[in-house]
Coordinates of N, CA and C in Angstrom, one line a residue:
X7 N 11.1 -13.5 2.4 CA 10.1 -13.7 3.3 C 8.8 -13.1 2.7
X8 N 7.7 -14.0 2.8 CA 6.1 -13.2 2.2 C 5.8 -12.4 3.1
X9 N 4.6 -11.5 2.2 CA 4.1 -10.5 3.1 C 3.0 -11.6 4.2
X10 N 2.8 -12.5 4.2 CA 2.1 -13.5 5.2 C 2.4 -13.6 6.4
X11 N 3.7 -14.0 5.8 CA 5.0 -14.5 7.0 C 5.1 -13.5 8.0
X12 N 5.7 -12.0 7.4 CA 6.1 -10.3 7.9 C 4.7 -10.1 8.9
X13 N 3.6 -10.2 8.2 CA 2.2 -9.9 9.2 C 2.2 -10.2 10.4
X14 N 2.3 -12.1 10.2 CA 2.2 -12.8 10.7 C 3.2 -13.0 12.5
X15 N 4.3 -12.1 11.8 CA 5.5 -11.7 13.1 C 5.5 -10.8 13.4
X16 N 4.5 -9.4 13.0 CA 4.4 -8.2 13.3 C 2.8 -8.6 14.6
X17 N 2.0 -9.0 14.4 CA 1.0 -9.2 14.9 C 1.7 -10.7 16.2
X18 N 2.2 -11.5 15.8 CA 2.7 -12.0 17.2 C 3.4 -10.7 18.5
X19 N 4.6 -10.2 17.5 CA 5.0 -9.2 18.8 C 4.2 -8.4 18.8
X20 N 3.0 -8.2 18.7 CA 2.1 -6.5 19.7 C 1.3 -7.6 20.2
X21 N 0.7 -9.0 19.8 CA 0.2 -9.5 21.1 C 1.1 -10.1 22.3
X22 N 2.4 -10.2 22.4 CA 3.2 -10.5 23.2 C 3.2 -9.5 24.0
X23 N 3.6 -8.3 23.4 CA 3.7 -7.2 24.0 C 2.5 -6.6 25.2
X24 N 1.2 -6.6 24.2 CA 0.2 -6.4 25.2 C -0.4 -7.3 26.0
X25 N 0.0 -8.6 25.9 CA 0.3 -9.6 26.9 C 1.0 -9.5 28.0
X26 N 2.3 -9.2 27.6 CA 2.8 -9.1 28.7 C 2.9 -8.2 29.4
X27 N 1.9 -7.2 28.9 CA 2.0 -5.7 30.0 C 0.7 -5.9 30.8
X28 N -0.5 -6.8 30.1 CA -1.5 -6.8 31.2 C -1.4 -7.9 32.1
X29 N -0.1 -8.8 32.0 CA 0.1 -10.1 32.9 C 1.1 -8.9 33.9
X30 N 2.0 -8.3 33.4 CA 2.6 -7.8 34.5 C 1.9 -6.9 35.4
X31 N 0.9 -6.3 35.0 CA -0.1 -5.4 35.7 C -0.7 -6.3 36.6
X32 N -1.2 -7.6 36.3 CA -2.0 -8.3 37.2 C -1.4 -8.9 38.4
X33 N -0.3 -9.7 37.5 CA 0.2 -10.8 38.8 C 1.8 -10.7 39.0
X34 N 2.6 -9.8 38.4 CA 3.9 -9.7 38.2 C 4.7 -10.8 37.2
X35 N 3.8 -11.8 36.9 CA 4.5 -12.5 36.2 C 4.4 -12.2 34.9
X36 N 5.6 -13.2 34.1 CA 5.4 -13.0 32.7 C 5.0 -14.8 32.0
X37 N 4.5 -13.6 30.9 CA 3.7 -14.9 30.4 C 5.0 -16.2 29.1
X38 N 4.5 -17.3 28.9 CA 5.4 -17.9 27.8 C 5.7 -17.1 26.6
X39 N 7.0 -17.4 26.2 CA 6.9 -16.1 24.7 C 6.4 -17.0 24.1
X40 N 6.2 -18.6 23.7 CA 6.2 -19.1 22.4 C 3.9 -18.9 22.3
X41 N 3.6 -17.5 22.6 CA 2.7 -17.5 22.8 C 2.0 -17.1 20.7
X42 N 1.4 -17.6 20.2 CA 1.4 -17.6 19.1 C -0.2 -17.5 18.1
X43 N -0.4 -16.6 16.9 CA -1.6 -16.7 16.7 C -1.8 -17.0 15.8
X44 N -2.8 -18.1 15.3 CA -2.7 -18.5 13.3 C -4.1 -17.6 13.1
X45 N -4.6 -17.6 11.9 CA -5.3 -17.0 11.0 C -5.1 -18.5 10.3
X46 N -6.8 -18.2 9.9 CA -7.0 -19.4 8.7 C -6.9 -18.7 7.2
X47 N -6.7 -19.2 6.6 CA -6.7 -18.8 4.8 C -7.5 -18.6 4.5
X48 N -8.2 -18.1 3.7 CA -9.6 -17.8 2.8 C -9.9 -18.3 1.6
X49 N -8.2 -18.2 1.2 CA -7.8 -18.6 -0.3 C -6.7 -19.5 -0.5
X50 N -6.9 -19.9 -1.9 CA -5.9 -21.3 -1.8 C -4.0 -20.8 -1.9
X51 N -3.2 -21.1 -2.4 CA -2.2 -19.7 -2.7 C -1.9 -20.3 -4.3
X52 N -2.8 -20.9 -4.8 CA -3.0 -20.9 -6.2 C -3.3 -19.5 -7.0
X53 N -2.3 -19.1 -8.1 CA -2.7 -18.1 -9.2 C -4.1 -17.7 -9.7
X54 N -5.0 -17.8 -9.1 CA -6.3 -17.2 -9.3 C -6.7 -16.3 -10.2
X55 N -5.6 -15.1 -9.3 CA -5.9 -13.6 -10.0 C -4.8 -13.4 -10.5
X56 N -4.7 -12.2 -11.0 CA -3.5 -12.2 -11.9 C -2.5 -10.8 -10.6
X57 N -1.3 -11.1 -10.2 CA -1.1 -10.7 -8.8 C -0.4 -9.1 -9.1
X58 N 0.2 -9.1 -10.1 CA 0.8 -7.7 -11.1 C 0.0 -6.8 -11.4
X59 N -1.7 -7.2 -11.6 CA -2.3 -6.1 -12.2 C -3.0 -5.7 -11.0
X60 N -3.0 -4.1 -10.9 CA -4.2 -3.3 -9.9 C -5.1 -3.4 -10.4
X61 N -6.4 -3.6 -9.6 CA -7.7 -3.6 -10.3 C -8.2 -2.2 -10.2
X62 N -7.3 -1.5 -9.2 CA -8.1 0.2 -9.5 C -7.2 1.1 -10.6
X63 N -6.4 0.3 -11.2 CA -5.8 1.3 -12.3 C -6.2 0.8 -13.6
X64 N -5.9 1.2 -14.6 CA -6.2 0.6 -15.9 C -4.9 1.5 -16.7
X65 N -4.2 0.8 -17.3 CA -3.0 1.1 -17.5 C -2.9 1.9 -19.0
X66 N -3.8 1.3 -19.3 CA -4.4 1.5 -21.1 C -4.9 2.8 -21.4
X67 N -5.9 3.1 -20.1 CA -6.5 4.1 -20.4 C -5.5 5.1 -20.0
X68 N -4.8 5.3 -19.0 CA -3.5 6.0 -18.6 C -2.9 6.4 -19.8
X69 N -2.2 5.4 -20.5 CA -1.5 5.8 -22.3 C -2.5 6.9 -22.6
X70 N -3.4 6.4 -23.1 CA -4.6 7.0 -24.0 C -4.1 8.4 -23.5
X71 N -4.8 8.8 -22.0 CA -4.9 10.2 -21.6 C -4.0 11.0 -21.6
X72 N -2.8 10.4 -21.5 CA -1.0 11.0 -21.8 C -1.1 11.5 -22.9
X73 N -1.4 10.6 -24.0 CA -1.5 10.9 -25.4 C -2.0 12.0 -25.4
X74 N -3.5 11.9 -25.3 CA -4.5 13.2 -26.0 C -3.7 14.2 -25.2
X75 N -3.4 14.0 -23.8 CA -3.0 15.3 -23.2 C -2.0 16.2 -24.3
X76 N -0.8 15.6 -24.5 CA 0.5 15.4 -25.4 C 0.1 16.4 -26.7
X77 N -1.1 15.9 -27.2 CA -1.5 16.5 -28.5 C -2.0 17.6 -28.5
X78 N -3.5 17.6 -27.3 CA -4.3 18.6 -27.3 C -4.1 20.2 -26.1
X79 N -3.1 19.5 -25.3 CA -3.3 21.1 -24.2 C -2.0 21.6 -24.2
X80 N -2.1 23.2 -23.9 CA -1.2 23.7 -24.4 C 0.1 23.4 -22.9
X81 N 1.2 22.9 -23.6 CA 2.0 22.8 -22.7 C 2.6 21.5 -22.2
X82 N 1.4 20.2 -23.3 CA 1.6 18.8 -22.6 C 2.5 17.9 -23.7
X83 N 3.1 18.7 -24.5 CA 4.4 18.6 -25.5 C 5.7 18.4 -24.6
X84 N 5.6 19.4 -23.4 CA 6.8 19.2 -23.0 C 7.4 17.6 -22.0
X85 N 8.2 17.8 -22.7 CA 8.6 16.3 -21.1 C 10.0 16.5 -20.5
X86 N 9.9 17.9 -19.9 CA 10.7 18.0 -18.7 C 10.0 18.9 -17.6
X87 N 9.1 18.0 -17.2 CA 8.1 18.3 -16.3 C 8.6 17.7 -14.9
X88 N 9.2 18.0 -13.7 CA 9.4 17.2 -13.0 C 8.3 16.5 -12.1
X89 N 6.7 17.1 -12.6 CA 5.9 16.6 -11.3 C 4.3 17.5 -12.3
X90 N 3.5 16.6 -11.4 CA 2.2 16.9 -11.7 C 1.8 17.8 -11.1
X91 N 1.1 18.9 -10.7 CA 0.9 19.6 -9.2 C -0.8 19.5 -9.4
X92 N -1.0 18.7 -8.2 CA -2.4 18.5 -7.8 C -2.9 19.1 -6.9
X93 N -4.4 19.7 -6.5 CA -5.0 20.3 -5.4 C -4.8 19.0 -4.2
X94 N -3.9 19.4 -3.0 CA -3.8 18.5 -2.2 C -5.4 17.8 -1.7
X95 N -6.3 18.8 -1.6 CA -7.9 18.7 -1.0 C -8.8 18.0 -1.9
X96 N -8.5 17.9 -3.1 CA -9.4 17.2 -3.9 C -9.0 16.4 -5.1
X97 N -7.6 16.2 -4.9 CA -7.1 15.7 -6.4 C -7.2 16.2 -7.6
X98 N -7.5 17.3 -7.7 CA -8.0 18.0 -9.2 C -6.6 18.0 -9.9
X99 N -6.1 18.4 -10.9 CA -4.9 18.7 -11.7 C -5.0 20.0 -12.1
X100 N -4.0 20.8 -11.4 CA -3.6 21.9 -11.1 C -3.1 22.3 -12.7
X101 N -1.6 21.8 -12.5 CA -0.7 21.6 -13.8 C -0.2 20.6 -14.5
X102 N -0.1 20.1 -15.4 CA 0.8 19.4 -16.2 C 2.4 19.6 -16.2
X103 N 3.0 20.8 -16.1 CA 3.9 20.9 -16.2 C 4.7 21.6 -15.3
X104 N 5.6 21.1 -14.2 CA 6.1 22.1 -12.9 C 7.5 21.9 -13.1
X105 N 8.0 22.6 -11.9 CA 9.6 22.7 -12.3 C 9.8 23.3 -10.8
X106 N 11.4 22.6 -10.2 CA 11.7 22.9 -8.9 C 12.2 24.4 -9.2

């Protein structure tokens, strides 16, 4: 199933739902289920973009920075690191190299 499709039945049931709680509030009755809402497209579902690549990552330069790290800081030799440890508040890089 696309993520289209999934939206598309996630957003019917909370309007059913809040449908049917302000119909029952008003008049006791309930309303039809086959109550239903389209969205128009924006885009065609032709290959345009390329759908694999993040446009906020760059994968290349990722390698690159592993590398230099690897070569240049003391400690980034190792690869039994289980985890990066970042400042939760600002993303900074704490350590390169942690351990449970």
């Amino acid at each position: 199933m696309e993520f289209d499709e999934l939206m598309n039945k996630e957003l019917d049931l909370l309007i059913r739902s809040v449908h049917h709680k302000a119909t029952d509030l008003k008049t006791g009755k309930k309303q039809n289920k086959n109550l239903r809402v389209r969205f128009k497209k924006d885009h065609d579902d032709g290959d345009d973009f390329p759908v694999d690549k993040d446009p906020l990552c760059d994968y290349e330069e990722d390698e690159a920075n592993a590398k230099w790290v690897q070569e240049n800081l003391p400690g980034g030799k190792s690869e039994k690191s289980d985890a990066i440890l970042n400042c939760p508040g600002c993303m900074s890089v704490l350590s390169l190299v942690s351990h449970r």
